[in-house]
PDB file of C-alpha atoms in Angstrom:
ATOM      1  CA  UNK A 305     -13.812   3.532  -6.388  1.00 84.00           C
ATOM      2  CA  UNK A 306     -10.522   4.420  -4.807  1.00 91.00           C
ATOM      3  CA  UNK A 307      -7.571   3.498  -2.661  1.00 92.00           C
ATOM      4  CA  UNK A 308      -6.962   3.916   1.030  1.00 89.00           C
ATOM      5  CA  UNK A 309      -4.168   3.590   3.560  1.00 92.00           C
ATOM      6  CA  UNK A 310      -3.443   4.298   7.172  1.00 92.00           C
ATOM      7  CA  UNK A 311      -0.186   5.255   8.818  1.00 95.00           C
ATOM      8  CA  UNK A 312       0.060   3.572  12.208  1.00 93.00           C
ATOM      9  CA  UNK A 313       2.619   2.770  14.852  1.00 93.00           C
ATOM     10  CA  UNK A 314       2.724   0.165  17.581  1.00 91.00           C
ATOM     11  CA  UNK A 315       2.786   1.390  21.159  1.00 93.00           C
ATOM     12  CA  UNK A 316       4.830  -0.134  23.997  1.00 95.00           C
ATOM     13  CA  UNK A 317       1.973  -2.579  24.737  1.00 96.00           C
ATOM     14  CA  UNK A 318       1.790  -3.891  21.166  1.00 91.00           C
ATOM     15  CA  UNK A 319      -1.374  -1.988  20.256  1.00 92.00           C
ATOM     16  CA  UNK A 320      -1.567  -0.421  16.816  1.00 89.00           C
ATOM     17  CA  UNK A 321      -2.348   3.289  16.953  1.00 93.00           C
ATOM     18  CA  UNK A 322      -3.509   5.084  13.807  1.00 92.00           C
ATOM     19  CA  UNK A 323      -1.638   8.324  13.122  1.00 94.00           C
ATOM     20  CA  UNK A 324      -3.174   9.343   9.800  1.00 95.00           C
ATOM     21  CA  UNK A 325      -5.494   8.141   7.034  1.00 93.00           C
ATOM     22  CA  UNK A 326      -5.120   8.634   3.281  1.00 94.00           C
ATOM     23  CA  UNK A 327      -7.586   8.030   0.464  1.00 93.00           C
ATOM     24  CA  UNK A 328      -7.718   8.913  -3.197  1.00 94.00           C
ATOM     25  CA  UNK A 329     -10.059   8.174  -6.095  1.00 95.00           C
ATOM     26  CA  UNK A 330      -8.848   6.148  -9.039  1.00 95.00           C
ATOM     27  CA  UNK A 331      -8.879   8.129 -12.269  1.00 96.00           C
ATOM     28  CA  UNK A 332     -10.936   7.043 -15.293  1.00 96.00           C
ATOM     29  CA  UNK A 333      -8.090   4.835 -16.573  1.00 96.00           C
ATOM     30  CA  UNK A 334      -7.109   3.295 -13.253  1.00 96.00           C
ATOM     31  CA  UNK A 335     -10.630   1.999 -12.538  1.00 96.00           C
ATOM     32  CA  UNK A 336     -10.112  -0.540 -15.338  1.00 96.00           C
ATOM     33  CA  UNK A 337      -6.835  -1.880 -13.860  1.00 94.00           C
ATOM     34  CA  UNK A 338      -6.734  -5.403 -12.470  1.00 92.00           C
ATOM     35  CA  UNK A 339      -7.215  -5.772  -8.711  1.00 92.00           C
ATOM     36  CA  UNK A 340      -3.499  -6.469  -8.285  1.00 91.00           C
ATOM     37  CA  UNK A 341      -2.529  -3.365 -10.257  1.00 92.00           C
ATOM     38  CA  UNK A 342      -4.993  -1.232  -8.270  1.00 94.00           C
ATOM     39  CA  UNK A 343      -3.561  -2.481  -4.993  1.00 92.00           C
ATOM     40  CA  UNK A 344      -0.025  -1.930  -6.263  1.00 94.00           C
ATOM     41  CA  UNK A 345      -0.954   1.617  -7.246  1.00 95.00           C
ATOM     42  CA  UNK A 346      -2.420   2.124  -3.766  1.00 94.00           C
ATOM     43  CA  UNK A 347       0.864   0.980  -2.209  1.00 95.00           C
ATOM     44  CA  UNK A 348       2.921   3.375  -4.325  1.00 96.00           C
ATOM     45  CA  UNK A 349       0.589   6.339  -3.771  1.00 96.00           C
ATOM     46  CA  UNK A 350       0.356   5.694  -0.038  1.00 96.00           C
ATOM     47  CA  UNK A 351       4.094   5.348   0.466  1.00 97.00           C
ATOM     48  CA  UNK A 352       4.743   8.472  -1.593  1.00 97.00           C
ATOM     49  CA  UNK A 353       2.056  10.349   0.389  1.00 97.00           C
ATOM     50  CA  UNK A 354       3.744   9.414   3.671  1.00 97.00           C
ATOM     51  CA  UNK A 355       7.314   9.681   2.371  1.00 97.00           C
ATOM     52  CA  UNK A 356       8.129  12.422   4.891  1.00 96.00           C
ATOM     53  CA  UNK A 357       7.535   9.838   7.656  1.00 95.00           C
ATOM     54  CA  UNK A 358       8.880   6.736   5.913  1.00 97.00           C
ATOM     55  CA  UNK A 359      12.104   7.730   4.160  1.00 97.00           C
ATOM     56  CA  UNK A 360      15.141   6.537   6.087  1.00 96.00           C
ATOM     57  CA  UNK A 361      13.113   4.187   8.292  1.00 96.00           C
ATOM     58  CA  UNK A 362      12.339   0.521   7.991  1.00 96.00           C
ATOM     59  CA  UNK A 363       8.590  -0.091   8.071  1.00 96.00           C
ATOM     60  CA  UNK A 364       6.031  -2.841   7.702  1.00 93.00           C
ATOM     61  CA  UNK A 365       3.549  -2.661   4.839  1.00 92.00           C
ATOM     62  CA  UNK A 366       0.454  -4.774   5.437  1.00 89.00           C
ATOM     63  CA  UNK A 367      -1.917  -5.738   2.646  1.00 89.00           C
ATOM     64  CA  UNK A 368      -4.966  -7.941   2.270  1.00 86.00           C
ATOM     65  CA  UNK A 369      -3.965  -8.731  -1.320  1.00 87.00           C
ATOM     66  CA  UNK A 370      -1.704 -11.774  -1.078  1.00 89.00           C
ATOM     67  CA  UNK A 371      -0.333 -11.402  -4.615  1.00 86.00           C
ATOM     68  CA  UNK A 372       1.422  -8.179  -3.575  1.00 87.00           C
ATOM     69  CA  UNK A 373       3.595 -10.131  -1.158  1.00 87.00           C
ATOM     70  CA  UNK A 374       5.144 -11.956  -4.129  1.00 83.00           C
ATOM     71  CA  UNK A 375       5.476  -9.151  -6.669  1.00 80.00           C
ATOM     72  CA  UNK A 376       8.971  -8.059  -5.706  1.00 76.00           C
ATOM     73  CA  UNK A 377      10.399 -11.550  -6.203  1.00 83.00           C
ATOM     74  CA  UNK A 378       8.902 -12.152  -9.642  1.00 83.00           C
ATOM     75  CA  UNK A 379      11.474 -12.939 -12.314  1.00 84.00           C
ATOM     76  CA  UNK A 380       9.732 -11.247 -15.247  1.00 84.00           C
ATOM     77  CA  UNK A 381       7.948  -8.113 -14.027  1.00 84.00           C
ATOM     78  CA  UNK A 382       5.641  -6.262 -16.391  1.00 85.00           C
ATOM     79  CA  UNK A 383       6.329  -2.603 -17.164  1.00 88.00           C
ATOM     80  CA  UNK A 384       3.907  -1.266 -14.524  1.00 87.00           C
ATOM     81  CA  UNK A 385       5.455  -3.421 -11.786  1.00 88.00           C
ATOM     82  CA  UNK A 386       8.932  -2.386 -12.903  1.00 89.00           C
ATOM     83  CA  UNK A 387       8.014   1.327 -12.731  1.00 91.00           C
ATOM     84  CA  UNK A 388       6.421   0.899  -9.317  1.00 90.00           C
ATOM     85  CA  UNK A 389       9.358  -1.030  -7.899  1.00 89.00           C
ATOM     86  CA  UNK A 390      11.731   1.663  -9.175  1.00 91.00           C
ATOM     87  CA  UNK A 391       9.667   4.324  -7.361  1.00 93.00           C
ATOM     88  CA  UNK A 392       9.898   2.327  -4.138  1.00 93.00           C
ATOM     89  CA  UNK A 393      13.622   1.470  -4.274  1.00 92.00           C
ATOM     90  CA  UNK A 394      14.578   4.203  -1.823  1.00 94.00           C
ATOM     91  CA  UNK A 395      12.271   2.824   0.883  1.00 96.00           C
ATOM     92  CA  UNK A 396      13.087  -0.001   3.297  1.00 96.00           C
ATOM     93  CA  UNK A 397      10.023  -2.098   4.029  1.00 95.00           C
ATOM     94  CA  UNK A 398       8.709  -5.601   4.536  1.00 93.00           C
ATOM     95  CA  UNK A 399       5.373  -6.732   3.132  1.00 92.00           C
ATOM     96  CA  UNK A 400       3.042  -8.853   5.221  1.00 90.00           C
ATOM     97  CA  UNK A 401      -0.320 -10.349   4.292  1.00 90.00           C
ATOM     98  CA  UNK A 402      -3.297  -9.770   6.611  1.00 85.00           C
ATOM     99  CA  UNK A 403      -6.903 -10.925   6.277  1.00 75.00           C
ATOM    100  CA  UNK A 404      -9.304  -8.452   4.708  1.00 58.00           C
ATOM    101  CA  UNK A 405     -11.397  -8.147   7.861  1.00 57.00           C
ATOM    102  CA  UNK A 406      -8.230  -7.131   9.752  1.00 55.00           C
ATOM    103  CA  UNK A 407      -7.297  -4.439   7.231  1.00 52.00           C
ATOM    104  CA  UNK A 408      -8.283  -1.088   8.746  1.00 52.00           C
ATOM    105  CA  UNK A 409      -7.245   0.783   5.593  1.00 49.00           C
ATOM    106  CA  UNK A 410      -9.650  -1.122   3.366  1.00 51.00           C
ATOM    107  CA  UNK A 411     -12.608   1.065   4.283  1.00 45.00           C
ATOM    108  CA  UNK A 412     -10.842   4.279   3.288  1.00 44.00           C
ATOM    109  CA  UNK A 413     -10.640   3.144  -0.327  1.00 43.00           C
ATOM    110  CA  UNK A 414     -14.391   2.560  -0.319  1.00 42.00           C
ATOM    111  CA  UNK A 415     -15.245   5.938   1.221  1.00 42.00           C
ATOM    112  CA  UNK A 416     -13.876   7.751  -1.834  1.00 41.00           C
ATOM    113  CA  UNK A 417     -16.409   6.050  -4.097  1.00 39.00           C
TER     114      UNK A 417
END
């Protein structure tokens, strides 16, 4: 089991064009994380992987895990969320929920299995 992400940009006609794909296996400890923590870890790893493209730019992060859209406004974050949000402080992004069947990156996390 693993995580996956794609880096994409929208062309002048509004079509999303994939630039790159990223996937990584969860380690023996991470496989026991909750679904929310796994998806949060995927966000952090993906953004760090593409940091050379994302730093200094505003970008849209899409996820099929609705809970992630609320994590940054929680009043009492747990230690893992706090560490992850600290890692992502230097990035400027919005989070948007999309349906699972519309999430192109979802398959890349399954390929690593």
